[in-house]
mmCIF file with all atom_site columns, C-alpha atoms in Angstrom:
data_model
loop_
_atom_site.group_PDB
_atom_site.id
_atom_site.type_symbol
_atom_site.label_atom_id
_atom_site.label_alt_id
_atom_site.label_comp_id
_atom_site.label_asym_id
_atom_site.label_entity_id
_atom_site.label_seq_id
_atom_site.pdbx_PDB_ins_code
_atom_site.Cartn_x
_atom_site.Cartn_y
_atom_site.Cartn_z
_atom_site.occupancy
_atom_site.B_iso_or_equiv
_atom_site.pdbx_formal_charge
_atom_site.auth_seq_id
_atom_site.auth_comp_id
_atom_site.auth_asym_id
_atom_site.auth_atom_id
_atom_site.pdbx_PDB_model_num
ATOM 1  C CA . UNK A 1 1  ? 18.748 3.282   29.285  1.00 0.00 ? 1  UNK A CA 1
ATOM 2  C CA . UNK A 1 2  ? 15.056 2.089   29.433  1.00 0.00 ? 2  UNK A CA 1
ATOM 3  C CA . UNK A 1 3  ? 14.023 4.544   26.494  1.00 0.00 ? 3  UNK A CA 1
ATOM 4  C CA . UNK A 1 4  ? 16.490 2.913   23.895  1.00 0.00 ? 4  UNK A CA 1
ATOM 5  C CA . UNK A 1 5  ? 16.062 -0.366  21.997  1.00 0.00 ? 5  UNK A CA 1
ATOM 6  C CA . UNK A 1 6  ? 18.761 -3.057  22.602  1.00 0.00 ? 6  UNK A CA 1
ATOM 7  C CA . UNK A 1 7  ? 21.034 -4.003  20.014  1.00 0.00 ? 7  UNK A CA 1
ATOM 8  C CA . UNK A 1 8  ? 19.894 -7.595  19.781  1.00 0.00 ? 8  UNK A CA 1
ATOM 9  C CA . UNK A 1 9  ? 15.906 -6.351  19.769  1.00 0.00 ? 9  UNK A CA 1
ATOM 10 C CA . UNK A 1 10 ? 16.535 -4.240  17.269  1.00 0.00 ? 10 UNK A CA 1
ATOM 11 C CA . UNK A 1 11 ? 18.726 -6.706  15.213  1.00 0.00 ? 11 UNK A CA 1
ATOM 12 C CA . UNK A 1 12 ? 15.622 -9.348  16.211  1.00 0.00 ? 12 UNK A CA 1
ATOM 13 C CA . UNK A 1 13 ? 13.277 -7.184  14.521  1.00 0.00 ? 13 UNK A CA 1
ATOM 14 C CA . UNK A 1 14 ? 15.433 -6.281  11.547  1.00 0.00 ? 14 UNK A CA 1
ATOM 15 C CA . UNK A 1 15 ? 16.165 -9.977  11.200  1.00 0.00 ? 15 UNK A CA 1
ATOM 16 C CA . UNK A 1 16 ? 12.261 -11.066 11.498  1.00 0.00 ? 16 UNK A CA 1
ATOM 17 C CA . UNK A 1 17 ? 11.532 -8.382  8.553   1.00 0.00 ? 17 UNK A CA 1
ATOM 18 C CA . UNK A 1 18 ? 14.315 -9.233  6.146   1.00 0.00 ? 18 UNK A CA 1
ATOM 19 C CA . UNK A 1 19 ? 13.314 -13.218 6.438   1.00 0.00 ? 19 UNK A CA 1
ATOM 20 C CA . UNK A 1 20 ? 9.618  -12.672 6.271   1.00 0.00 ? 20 UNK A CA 1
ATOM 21 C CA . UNK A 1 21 ? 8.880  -13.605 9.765   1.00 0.00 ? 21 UNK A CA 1
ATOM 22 C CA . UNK A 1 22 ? 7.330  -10.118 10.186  1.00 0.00 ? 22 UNK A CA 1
ATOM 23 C CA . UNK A 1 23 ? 5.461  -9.432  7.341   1.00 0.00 ? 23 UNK A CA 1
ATOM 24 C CA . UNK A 1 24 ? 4.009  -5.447  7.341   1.00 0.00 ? 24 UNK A CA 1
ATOM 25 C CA . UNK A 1 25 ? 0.817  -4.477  7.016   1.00 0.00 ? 25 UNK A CA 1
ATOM 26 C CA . UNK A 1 26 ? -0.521 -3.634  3.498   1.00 0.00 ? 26 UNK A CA 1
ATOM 27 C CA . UNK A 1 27 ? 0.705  -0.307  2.448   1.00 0.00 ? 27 UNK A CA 1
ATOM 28 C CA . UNK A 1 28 ? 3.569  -0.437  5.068   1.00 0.00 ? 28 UNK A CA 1
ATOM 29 C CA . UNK A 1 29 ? 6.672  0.425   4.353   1.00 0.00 ? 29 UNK A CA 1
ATOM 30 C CA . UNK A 1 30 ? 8.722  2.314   6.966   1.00 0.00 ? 30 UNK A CA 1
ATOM 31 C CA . UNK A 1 31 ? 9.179  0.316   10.585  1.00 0.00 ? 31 UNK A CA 1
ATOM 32 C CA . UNK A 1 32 ? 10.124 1.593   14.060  1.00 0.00 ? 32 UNK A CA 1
ATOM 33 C CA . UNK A 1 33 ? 10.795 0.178   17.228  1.00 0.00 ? 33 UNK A CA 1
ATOM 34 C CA . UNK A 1 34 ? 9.165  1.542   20.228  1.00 0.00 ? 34 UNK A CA 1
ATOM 35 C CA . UNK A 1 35 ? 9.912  0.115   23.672  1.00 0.00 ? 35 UNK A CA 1
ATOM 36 C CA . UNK A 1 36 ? 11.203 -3.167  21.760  1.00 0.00 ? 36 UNK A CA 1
ATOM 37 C CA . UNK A 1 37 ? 7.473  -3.326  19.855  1.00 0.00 ? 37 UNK A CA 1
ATOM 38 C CA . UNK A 1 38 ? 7.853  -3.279  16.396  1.00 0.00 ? 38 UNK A CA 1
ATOM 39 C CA . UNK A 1 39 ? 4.948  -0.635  14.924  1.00 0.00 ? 39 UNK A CA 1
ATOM 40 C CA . UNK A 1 40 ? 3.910  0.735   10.877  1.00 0.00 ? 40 UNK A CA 1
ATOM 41 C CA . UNK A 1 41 ? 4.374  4.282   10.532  1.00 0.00 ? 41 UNK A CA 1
ATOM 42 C CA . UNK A 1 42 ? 3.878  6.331   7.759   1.00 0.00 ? 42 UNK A CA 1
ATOM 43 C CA . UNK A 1 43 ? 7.401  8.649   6.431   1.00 0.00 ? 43 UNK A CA 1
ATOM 44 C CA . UNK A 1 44 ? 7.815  12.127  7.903   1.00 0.00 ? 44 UNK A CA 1
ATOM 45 C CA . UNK A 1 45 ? 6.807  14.926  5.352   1.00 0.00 ? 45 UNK A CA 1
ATOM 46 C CA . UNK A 1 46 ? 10.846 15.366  4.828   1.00 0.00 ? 46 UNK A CA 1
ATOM 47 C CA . UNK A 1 47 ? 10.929 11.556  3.912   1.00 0.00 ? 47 UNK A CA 1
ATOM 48 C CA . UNK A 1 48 ? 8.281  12.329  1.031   1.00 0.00 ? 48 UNK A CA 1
ATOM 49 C CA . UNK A 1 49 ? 10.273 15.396  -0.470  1.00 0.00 ? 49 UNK A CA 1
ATOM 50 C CA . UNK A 1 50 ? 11.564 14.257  -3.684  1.00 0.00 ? 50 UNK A CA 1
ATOM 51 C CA . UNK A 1 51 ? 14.083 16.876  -3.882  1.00 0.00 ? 51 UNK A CA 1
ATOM 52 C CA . UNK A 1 52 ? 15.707 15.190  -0.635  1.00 0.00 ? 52 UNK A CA 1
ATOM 53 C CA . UNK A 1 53 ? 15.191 12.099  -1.977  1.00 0.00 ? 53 UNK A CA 1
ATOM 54 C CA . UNK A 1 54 ? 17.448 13.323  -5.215  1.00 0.00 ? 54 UNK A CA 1
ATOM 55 C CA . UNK A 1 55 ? 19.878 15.137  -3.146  1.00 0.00 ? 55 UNK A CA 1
ATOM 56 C CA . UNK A 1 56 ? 20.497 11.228  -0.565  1.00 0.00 ? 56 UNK A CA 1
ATOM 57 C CA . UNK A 1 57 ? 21.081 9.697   -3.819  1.00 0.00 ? 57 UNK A CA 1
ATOM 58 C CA . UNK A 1 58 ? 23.510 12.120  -5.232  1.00 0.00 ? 58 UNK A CA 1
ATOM 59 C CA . UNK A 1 59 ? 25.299 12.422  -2.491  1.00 0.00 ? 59 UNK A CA 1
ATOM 60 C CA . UNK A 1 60 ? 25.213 8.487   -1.939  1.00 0.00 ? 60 UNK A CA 1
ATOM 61 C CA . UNK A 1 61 ? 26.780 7.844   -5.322  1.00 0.00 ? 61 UNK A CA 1
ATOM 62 C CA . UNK A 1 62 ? 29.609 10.503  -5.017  1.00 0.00 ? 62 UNK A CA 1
ATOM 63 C CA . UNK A 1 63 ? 30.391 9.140   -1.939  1.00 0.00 ? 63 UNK A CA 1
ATOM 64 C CA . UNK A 1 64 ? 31.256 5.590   -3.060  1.00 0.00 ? 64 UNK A CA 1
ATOM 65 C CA . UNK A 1 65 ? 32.027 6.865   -6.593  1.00 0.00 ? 65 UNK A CA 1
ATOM 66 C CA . UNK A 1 66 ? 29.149 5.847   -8.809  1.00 0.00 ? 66 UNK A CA 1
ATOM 67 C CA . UNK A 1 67 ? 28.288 8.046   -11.673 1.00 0.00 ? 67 UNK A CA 1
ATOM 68 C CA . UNK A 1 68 ? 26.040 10.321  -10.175 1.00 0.00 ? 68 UNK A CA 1
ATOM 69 C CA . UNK A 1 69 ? 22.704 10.698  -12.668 1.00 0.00 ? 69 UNK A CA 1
ATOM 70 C CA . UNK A 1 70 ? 18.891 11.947  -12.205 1.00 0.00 ? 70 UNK A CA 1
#
């Protein structure tokens, strides 16, 4: 489907990233892929909610069994 990324773009990108081929911009910290461009956006408003935040790592640690503390 021509609105999807491919699996090896996408693995490109997240490659280029993690090695420091791509570095972001300053201030940059959440990545997307758009048509197989890789672009800087800023989080959502529900990605800046610390009470979601909390509640992802709760649930993260019960889930593989760490003790879960905040």
């Amino acid at each position: 489907m021509p609105r999807f990324n491919t699996v090896a773009a996408a693995g490109g990108a997240l490659a280029d990233i993690a090695s420091g081929r791509t570095v972001p911009p300053v201030g940059a910290y959440y990545a997307r892929l758009v048509r197989g461009q890789l672009t800087w956006t800023s989080p959502s408003e529900l990605a800046r909610r610390d009470d979601v935040r909390d509640r992802l790592w709760r649930d993260s640690a019960e889930l593989v069994g760490l003790p879960v503390t905040l």
